[in-house]
Amino acid sequence: MSTRIFSGIKPTGHLTLGNYLGAVRQWVEVDQHKADALFSVVDLHALTVEHEPARVQRLSRQTATLLLAAGLDPAQCTVFVQSHVDEHTRLSYLLECTASDGEMRRMIQYKEKSARERATGGSVRLSLLTYPVLMAADILAYGADEVPVGDDQAQHVELTRDLAVRFNQRYGQTFTVPKAVLPQVAARVMDLQDPTAKMGKSHAETSGIVYLLDEPDAVRRKIMRAVTDSGSEVVHDRETRPGIANLLEILAACTGGNPAELAGGYSSYGALKRDTADAVLEVLRPLRERHAELCADPAYVDAVLRDGAERARRIARPTVDAAYRAVGLLPAY
């Protein structure tokens, strides 16, 4: 019996080099081949903060198109949009009835994001508190065994495990208890202007972020202007030389090299930046070319997402129907 995995990506901004090297490339090169894999554009999660409806719709389509351009193959895996499959929201409410208020408020991302919202005078949406439950529904609806995540999302998978175990104990065996899988080879790409912060797709300041659809000149300019460290020696030391370490790790991720070994080949920051820019552009070139082809064939993308949603529904519905029966809800006639 093959392993089933589920992973999702939020359409809250344009996809970055960090998204690709840190997650998407692993999905393409490893995960879709080793397992029964589902990959979703989790658009409902984009609604937890202030948003522009047209932008969410536009970014959802762009994200799906980029996943296909990166190499996710609909013949190998299931690619779909979360809101196209009702089982996510059907199950989310049952899991809200399983979770506790205290669990939700202990979520690190809730604490951080709600503090930022309050600091800017915004109101905190209830969905920001409860979205980890929707994330649990995303995973449990499909009986996923593994969830490839970055370490910043590991807490949410632990919550998913806790909810699955608790539901099973209260109402009978219903859900597979998944485990988080931290990719062993994924790069942790940091912001080029602030190498102590992750390269995020929804940051307000974009000068340190390489987007997958940036023009080549813009990619090169951002990398050549990357913040470096005091001193001139090229060494891989994330603690004392975070700027240089970030460039070395990006170069290593793009070329298959080792950051510490690559450092020995450079005597200047400029040469390292030039080679890193060349390597990034070479990695992004086929993705950009394929993206342009897919944008010229929107009917193909529509068909992939429609077929993906149909398959996702077929997988999820029996589990969610079983959960409804388990908690005592009257079956629909």
Short mmCIF file of C-alpha atoms in Angstrom, two decimals:
data_model
loop_
_atom_site.label_atom_id
_atom_site.label_comp_id
_atom_site.label_asym_id
_atom_site.label_seq_id
_atom_site.Cartn_x
_atom_site.Cartn_y
_atom_site.Cartn_z
CA MET A 1 0.00 0.00 0.00
CA SER A 2 1.52 3.31 -1.07
CA THR A 3 2.10 6.20 1.28
CA ARG A 4 -0.30 9.10 0.82
CA ILE A 5 0.96 12.64 1.31
CA PHE A 6 -0.80 15.99 1.32
CA SER A 7 0.76 19.42 1.10
CA GLY A 8 -0.62 22.84 0.33
CA ILE A 9 0.53 26.33 -0.50
CA LYS A 10 -1.29 29.58 0.23
CA PRO A 11 -1.95 32.08 -2.57
CA THR A 12 -1.07 35.06 -0.36
CA GLY A 13 1.64 36.39 -2.66
CA HIS A 14 3.71 35.61 -5.72
CA LEU A 15 5.76 32.42 -5.30
CA THR A 16 9.41 32.99 -4.44
CA LEU A 17 12.73 31.27 -4.90
CA GLY A 18 12.36 30.21 -1.26
CA ASN A 19 9.04 28.47 -1.99
CA TYR A 20 10.61 26.64 -4.91
CA LEU A 21 13.90 25.52 -3.34
CA GLY A 22 12.33 24.93 0.06
CA ALA A 23 9.24 22.96 -0.92
CA VAL A 24 8.04 22.80 -4.52
CA ARG A 25 11.19 21.25 -5.97
CA GLN A 26 10.99 18.46 -3.39
CA TRP A 27 7.36 17.85 -4.39
CA VAL A 28 8.35 17.64 -8.04
CA GLU A 29 11.54 15.59 -7.78
CA VAL A 30 10.66 13.26 -4.90
CA ASP A 31 7.19 13.33 -3.39
CA GLN A 32 4.99 12.94 -6.47
CA HIS A 33 6.96 9.85 -7.49
CA LYS A 34 7.23 8.03 -4.16
CA ALA A 35 3.66 8.35 -2.95
CA ASP A 36 0.00 8.88 -3.72
CA ALA A 37 0.39 12.64 -3.52
CA LEU A 38 -2.10 15.51 -3.34
CA PHE A 39 -0.98 19.13 -3.71
CA SER A 40 -3.46 21.92 -3.11
CA VAL A 41 -3.62 25.67 -3.56
CA VAL A 42 -5.16 26.34 -0.15
CA ASP A 43 -7.06 29.49 -1.05
CA LEU A 44 -9.37 29.44 1.99
CA HIS A 45 -6.33 30.06 4.18
CA ALA A 46 -5.72 33.33 2.32
CA LEU A 47 -8.95 34.74 3.78
CA THR A 48 -7.73 34.87 7.40
CA VAL A 49 -6.40 38.42 6.92
CA GLU A 50 -7.48 41.50 4.99
CA HIS A 51 -7.41 40.67 1.29
CA GLU A 52 -8.52 41.85 -2.12
CA PRO A 53 -10.88 39.25 -3.68
CA ALA A 54 -9.63 39.74 -7.24
CA ARG A 55 -6.02 39.36 -6.10
CA VAL A 56 -6.71 36.10 -4.25
CA GLN A 57 -8.39 34.72 -7.35
CA ARG A 58 -5.53 35.86 -9.59
CA LEU A 59 -2.83 34.50 -7.28
CA SER A 60 -4.66 31.18 -6.87
CA ARG A 61 -4.56 30.60 -10.60
CA GLN A 62 -0.97 31.81 -10.88
CA THR A 63 0.11 29.50 -8.06
CA ALA A 64 -1.56 26.48 -9.64
CA THR A 65 0.01 27.31 -13.00
CA LEU A 66 3.46 27.66 -11.43
CA LEU A 67 3.14 24.30 -9.68
CA LEU A 68 2.46 22.70 -13.04
CA ALA A 69 5.26 24.70 -14.67
CA ALA A 70 7.67 23.51 -11.97
CA GLY A 71 6.95 19.92 -12.95
CA LEU A 72 4.01 18.55 -10.97
CA ASP A 73 2.50 16.02 -13.34
CA PRO A 74 -1.29 15.44 -13.19
CA ALA A 75 -0.64 11.87 -14.36
CA GLN A 76 1.51 11.33 -11.25
CA CYS A 77 -0.26 13.39 -8.59
CA THR A 78 -3.43 15.35 -7.81
CA VAL A 79 -3.30 19.14 -8.16
CA PHE A 80 -6.38 21.07 -7.09
CA VAL A 81 -7.76 24.18 -5.41
CA GLN A 82 -8.94 23.74 -1.82
CA SER A 83 -12.22 25.68 -2.13
CA HIS A 84 -13.28 23.43 -5.02
CA VAL A 85 -13.64 20.52 -2.58
CA ASP A 86 -16.40 21.03 0.02
CA GLU A 87 -15.08 18.29 2.29
CA HIS A 88 -12.45 20.66 3.68
CA THR A 89 -15.00 22.98 5.25
CA ARG A 90 -17.39 20.14 6.14
CA LEU A 91 -14.70 18.47 8.20
CA SER A 92 -13.27 21.67 9.63
CA TYR A 93 -16.37 22.31 11.75
CA LEU A 94 -16.27 18.83 13.26
CA LEU A 95 -12.65 19.39 14.20
CA GLU A 96 -13.49 22.78 15.73
CA CYS A 97 -15.86 20.79 17.92
CA THR A 98 -12.93 18.52 18.83
CA ALA A 99 -10.29 21.19 19.49
CA SER A 100 -10.10 23.46 22.54
CA ASP A 101 -9.83 27.22 22.75
CA GLY A 102 -6.57 26.89 24.68
CA GLU A 103 -4.96 24.77 21.97
CA MET A 104 -5.76 27.36 19.35
CA ARG A 105 -4.40 30.27 21.35
CA ARG A 106 -1.11 28.47 21.97
CA MET A 107 -0.35 28.28 18.25
CA ILE A 108 2.83 30.27 17.66
CA GLN A 109 1.71 31.61 14.29
CA TYR A 110 -1.54 32.88 15.81
CA LYS A 111 0.35 34.73 18.51
CA GLU A 112 2.70 36.33 15.98
CA LYS A 113 0.13 37.18 13.31
CA SER A 114 -2.50 38.48 15.74
CA ALA A 115 0.13 40.69 17.41
CA ARG A 116 1.05 42.15 14.00
CA GLU A 117 -2.60 42.79 13.16
CA ARG A 118 -3.20 44.57 16.48
CA ALA A 119 0.01 46.60 16.11
CA THR A 120 -1.27 48.05 12.83
CA GLY A 121 -4.69 48.81 14.27
CA GLY A 122 -6.41 45.97 12.46
CA SER A 123 -8.96 43.58 13.90
CA VAL A 124 -8.07 39.92 14.29
CA ARG A 125 -10.40 37.62 12.36
CA LEU A 126 -11.72 34.54 14.12
CA SER A 127 -10.47 32.50 11.17
CA LEU A 128 -6.89 33.46 12.07
CA LEU A 129 -7.43 31.63 15.36
CA THR A 130 -9.16 28.60 13.85
CA TYR A 131 -7.26 28.13 10.57
CA PRO A 132 -4.98 25.42 12.05
CA VAL A 133 -8.18 23.35 12.41
CA LEU A 134 -8.94 23.86 8.73
CA MET A 135 -5.36 22.82 8.02
CA ALA A 136 -5.99 19.67 10.06
CA ALA A 137 -9.12 19.03 7.98
CA ASP A 138 -7.06 19.47 4.80
CA ILE A 139 -4.82 16.63 5.93
CA LEU A 140 -7.23 14.26 7.70
CA ALA A 141 -9.86 14.31 4.94
CA TYR A 142 -7.45 12.45 2.66
CA GLY A 143 -6.10 9.92 5.12
CA ALA A 144 -2.62 11.35 4.57
CA ASP A 145 0.23 9.41 6.14
CA GLU A 146 2.86 12.12 5.66
CA VAL A 147 2.79 15.91 5.47
CA PRO A 148 5.91 17.56 4.01
CA VAL A 149 6.29 20.84 5.91
CA GLY A 150 8.87 23.37 6.96
CA ASP A 151 9.76 23.52 10.64
CA ASP A 152 7.53 26.61 11.03
CA GLN A 153 4.48 24.43 10.29
CA ALA A 154 5.44 21.41 12.38
CA GLN A 155 3.32 22.63 15.31
CA HIS A 156 0.23 22.55 13.11
CA VAL A 157 0.86 18.94 12.14
CA GLU A 158 1.23 18.08 15.83
CA LEU A 159 -2.19 19.66 16.42
CA THR A 160 -3.56 17.59 13.53
CA ARG A 161 -2.20 14.43 15.15
CA ASP A 162 -3.73 15.38 18.52
CA LEU A 163 -7.15 16.06 16.97
CA ALA A 164 -7.09 12.80 15.02
CA VAL A 165 -6.22 10.77 18.12
CA ARG A 166 -8.82 12.55 20.25
CA PHE A 167 -11.57 12.13 17.62
CA ASN A 168 -10.73 8.45 17.20
CA GLN A 169 -10.82 7.89 20.97
CA ARG A 170 -14.15 9.66 21.41
CA TYR A 171 -16.04 8.45 18.35
CA GLY A 172 -14.26 5.39 17.00
CA GLN A 173 -11.44 4.82 14.53
CA THR A 174 -12.01 7.34 11.74
CA PHE A 175 -8.79 9.13 10.84
CA THR A 176 -5.25 8.14 9.89
CA VAL A 177 -2.82 9.85 12.28
CA PRO A 178 -0.28 11.59 10.03
CA LYS A 179 3.30 12.56 10.69
CA ALA A 180 5.22 15.66 9.67
CA VAL A 181 8.11 15.07 7.30
CA LEU A 182 10.80 17.73 7.27
CA PRO A 183 12.53 17.58 3.88
CA GLN A 184 16.16 16.57 4.35
CA VAL A 185 17.53 18.39 1.33
CA ALA A 186 15.31 21.47 1.15
CA ALA A 187 17.04 24.80 1.32
CA ARG A 188 16.02 27.44 3.86
CA VAL A 189 16.26 30.55 1.72
CA MET A 190 16.52 33.84 3.57
CA ASP A 191 15.67 37.40 2.50
CA LEU A 192 18.54 38.93 0.52
CA GLN A 193 18.19 42.24 2.39
CA ASP A 194 17.58 40.66 5.81
CA PRO A 195 19.32 37.28 5.93
CA THR A 196 18.00 36.61 9.43
CA ALA A 197 14.42 36.42 8.07
CA LYS A 198 12.91 33.82 5.74
CA MET A 199 12.23 34.88 2.14
CA GLY A 200 8.44 35.24 2.41
CA LYS A 201 5.95 35.75 -0.39
CA SER A 202 3.73 38.19 1.52
CA HIS A 203 6.36 40.59 2.87
CA ALA A 204 5.73 44.29 2.25
CA GLU A 205 9.40 44.98 1.45
CA THR A 206 10.29 43.09 -1.74
CA SER A 207 13.83 44.20 -2.61
CA GLY A 208 15.30 41.10 -0.97
CA ILE A 209 12.82 38.63 -2.45
CA VAL A 210 13.38 36.77 -5.71
CA TYR A 211 10.02 35.90 -7.25
CA LEU A 212 9.76 32.99 -9.67
CA LEU A 213 8.31 35.28 -12.34
CA ASP A 214 10.77 38.15 -11.87
CA GLU A 215 12.44 39.23 -15.09
CA PRO A 216 16.04 37.94 -15.36
CA ASP A 217 17.47 41.45 -14.99
CA ALA A 218 15.52 41.94 -11.77
CA VAL A 219 16.73 38.59 -10.38
CA ARG A 220 20.35 39.47 -11.13
CA ARG A 221 19.98 42.97 -9.66
CA LYS A 222 18.45 41.68 -6.40
CA ILE A 223 21.21 39.10 -5.93
CA MET A 224 24.01 41.54 -6.79
CA ARG A 225 22.59 43.97 -4.21
CA ALA A 226 22.24 41.29 -1.51
CA VAL A 227 23.37 42.34 1.95
CA THR A 228 26.75 40.89 2.87
CA ASP A 229 28.71 40.90 6.11
CA SER A 230 31.63 42.80 7.58
CA GLY A 231 35.00 41.43 6.54
CA SER A 232 35.91 40.09 3.13
CA GLU A 233 36.56 36.37 3.66
CA VAL A 234 34.00 34.05 2.06
CA VAL A 235 33.06 31.46 4.69
CA HIS A 236 29.88 29.52 5.43
CA ASP A 237 28.81 30.55 8.93
CA ARG A 238 25.12 31.25 9.42
CA GLU A 239 25.68 32.75 12.88
CA THR A 240 28.39 35.31 12.14
CA ARG A 241 28.07 35.68 8.35
CA PRO A 242 24.35 35.24 7.61
CA GLY A 243 24.43 37.21 4.33
CA ILE A 244 27.26 35.19 2.77
CA ALA A 245 25.88 31.95 4.21
CA ASN A 246 22.54 32.64 2.51
CA LEU A 247 24.19 33.21 -0.88
CA LEU A 248 26.29 30.06 -0.49
CA GLU A 249 23.23 28.01 0.43
CA ILE A 250 21.25 29.34 -2.54
CA LEU A 251 24.17 28.54 -4.85
CA ALA A 252 24.50 25.07 -3.33
CA ALA A 253 20.76 24.39 -3.68
CA CYS A 254 20.86 25.41 -7.35
CA THR A 255 24.02 23.49 -8.27
CA GLY A 256 23.90 20.47 -5.97
CA GLY A 257 27.06 21.59 -4.18
CA ASN A 258 28.01 21.90 -0.52
CA PRO A 259 27.95 25.44 0.95
CA ALA A 260 31.12 25.05 3.02
CA GLU A 261 33.03 23.53 0.12
CA LEU A 262 31.79 26.16 -2.33
CA ALA A 263 33.05 28.91 -0.02
CA GLY A 264 36.63 27.75 -0.58
CA GLY A 265 36.38 28.62 -4.27
CA TYR A 266 35.77 32.34 -3.72
CA SER A 267 38.02 35.19 -2.70
CA SER A 268 35.46 37.98 -3.20
CA TYR A 269 31.82 38.61 -2.50
CA GLY A 270 31.28 39.92 -6.03
CA ALA A 271 32.27 36.67 -7.72
CA LEU A 272 30.02 34.70 -5.37
CA LYS A 273 27.08 36.98 -6.17
CA ARG A 274 27.64 36.69 -9.93
CA ASP A 275 27.80 32.89 -9.81
CA THR A 276 24.74 32.72 -7.54
CA ALA A 277 22.77 34.92 -9.92
CA ASP A 278 23.81 32.75 -12.90
CA ALA A 279 22.79 29.57 -11.05
CA VAL A 280 19.41 30.95 -9.98
CA LEU A 281 18.62 32.16 -13.48
CA GLU A 282 19.48 28.74 -14.93
CA VAL A 283 17.19 27.00 -12.42
CA LEU A 284 14.30 29.40 -13.11
CA ARG A 285 14.64 29.50 -16.91
CA PRO A 286 12.75 26.26 -17.77
CA LEU A 287 10.09 27.04 -15.17
CA ARG A 288 9.47 30.49 -16.66
CA GLU A 289 9.34 29.06 -20.19
CA ARG A 290 6.82 26.38 -19.20
CA HIS A 291 4.75 28.95 -17.29
CA ALA A 292 4.46 31.07 -20.44
CA GLU A 293 3.28 28.02 -22.39
CA LEU A 294 0.64 27.20 -19.77
CA CYS A 295 -0.61 30.79 -19.65
CA ALA A 296 -1.22 30.50 -23.39
CA ASP A 297 -3.37 27.39 -22.78
CA PRO A 298 -5.74 28.28 -19.93
CA ALA A 299 -8.15 25.49 -20.89
CA TYR A 300 -5.48 22.93 -19.99
CA VAL A 301 -4.98 24.43 -16.54
CA ASP A 302 -8.76 24.54 -16.02
CA ALA A 303 -9.01 20.87 -16.95
CA VAL A 304 -6.20 19.87 -14.58
CA LEU A 305 -7.83 21.70 -11.66
CA ARG A 306 -11.29 20.32 -12.47
CA ASP A 307 -10.01 16.74 -12.71
CA GLY A 308 -7.89 17.22 -9.59
CA ALA A 309 -10.87 18.46 -7.58
CA GLU A 310 -13.02 15.54 -8.74
CA ARG A 311 -10.37 13.04 -7.68
CA ALA A 312 -9.81 14.83 -4.36
CA ARG A 313 -13.54 14.71 -3.65
CA ARG A 314 -13.68 10.99 -4.38
CA ILE A 315 -10.88 10.38 -1.88
CA ALA A 316 -12.12 12.71 0.85
CA ARG A 317 -15.88 12.17 0.84
CA PRO A 318 -16.00 8.65 2.37
CA THR A 319 -13.78 9.74 5.27
CA VAL A 320 -15.73 12.92 5.94
CA ASP A 321 -19.08 11.10 5.66
CA ALA A 322 -17.77 8.55 8.16
CA ALA A 323 -16.78 11.35 10.54
CA TYR A 324 -20.28 12.86 10.30
CA ARG A 325 -21.84 9.51 11.17
CA ALA A 326 -19.35 8.96 13.99
CA VAL A 327 -20.26 12.18 15.84
CA GLY A 328 -23.98 11.38 15.62
CA LEU A 329 -25.19 13.49 12.73
CA LEU A 330 -28.18 12.08 10.84
CA PRO A 331 -27.19 10.85 7.39
CA ALA A 332 -28.56 12.86 4.49
CA TYR A 333 -31.22 11.07 2.44
#
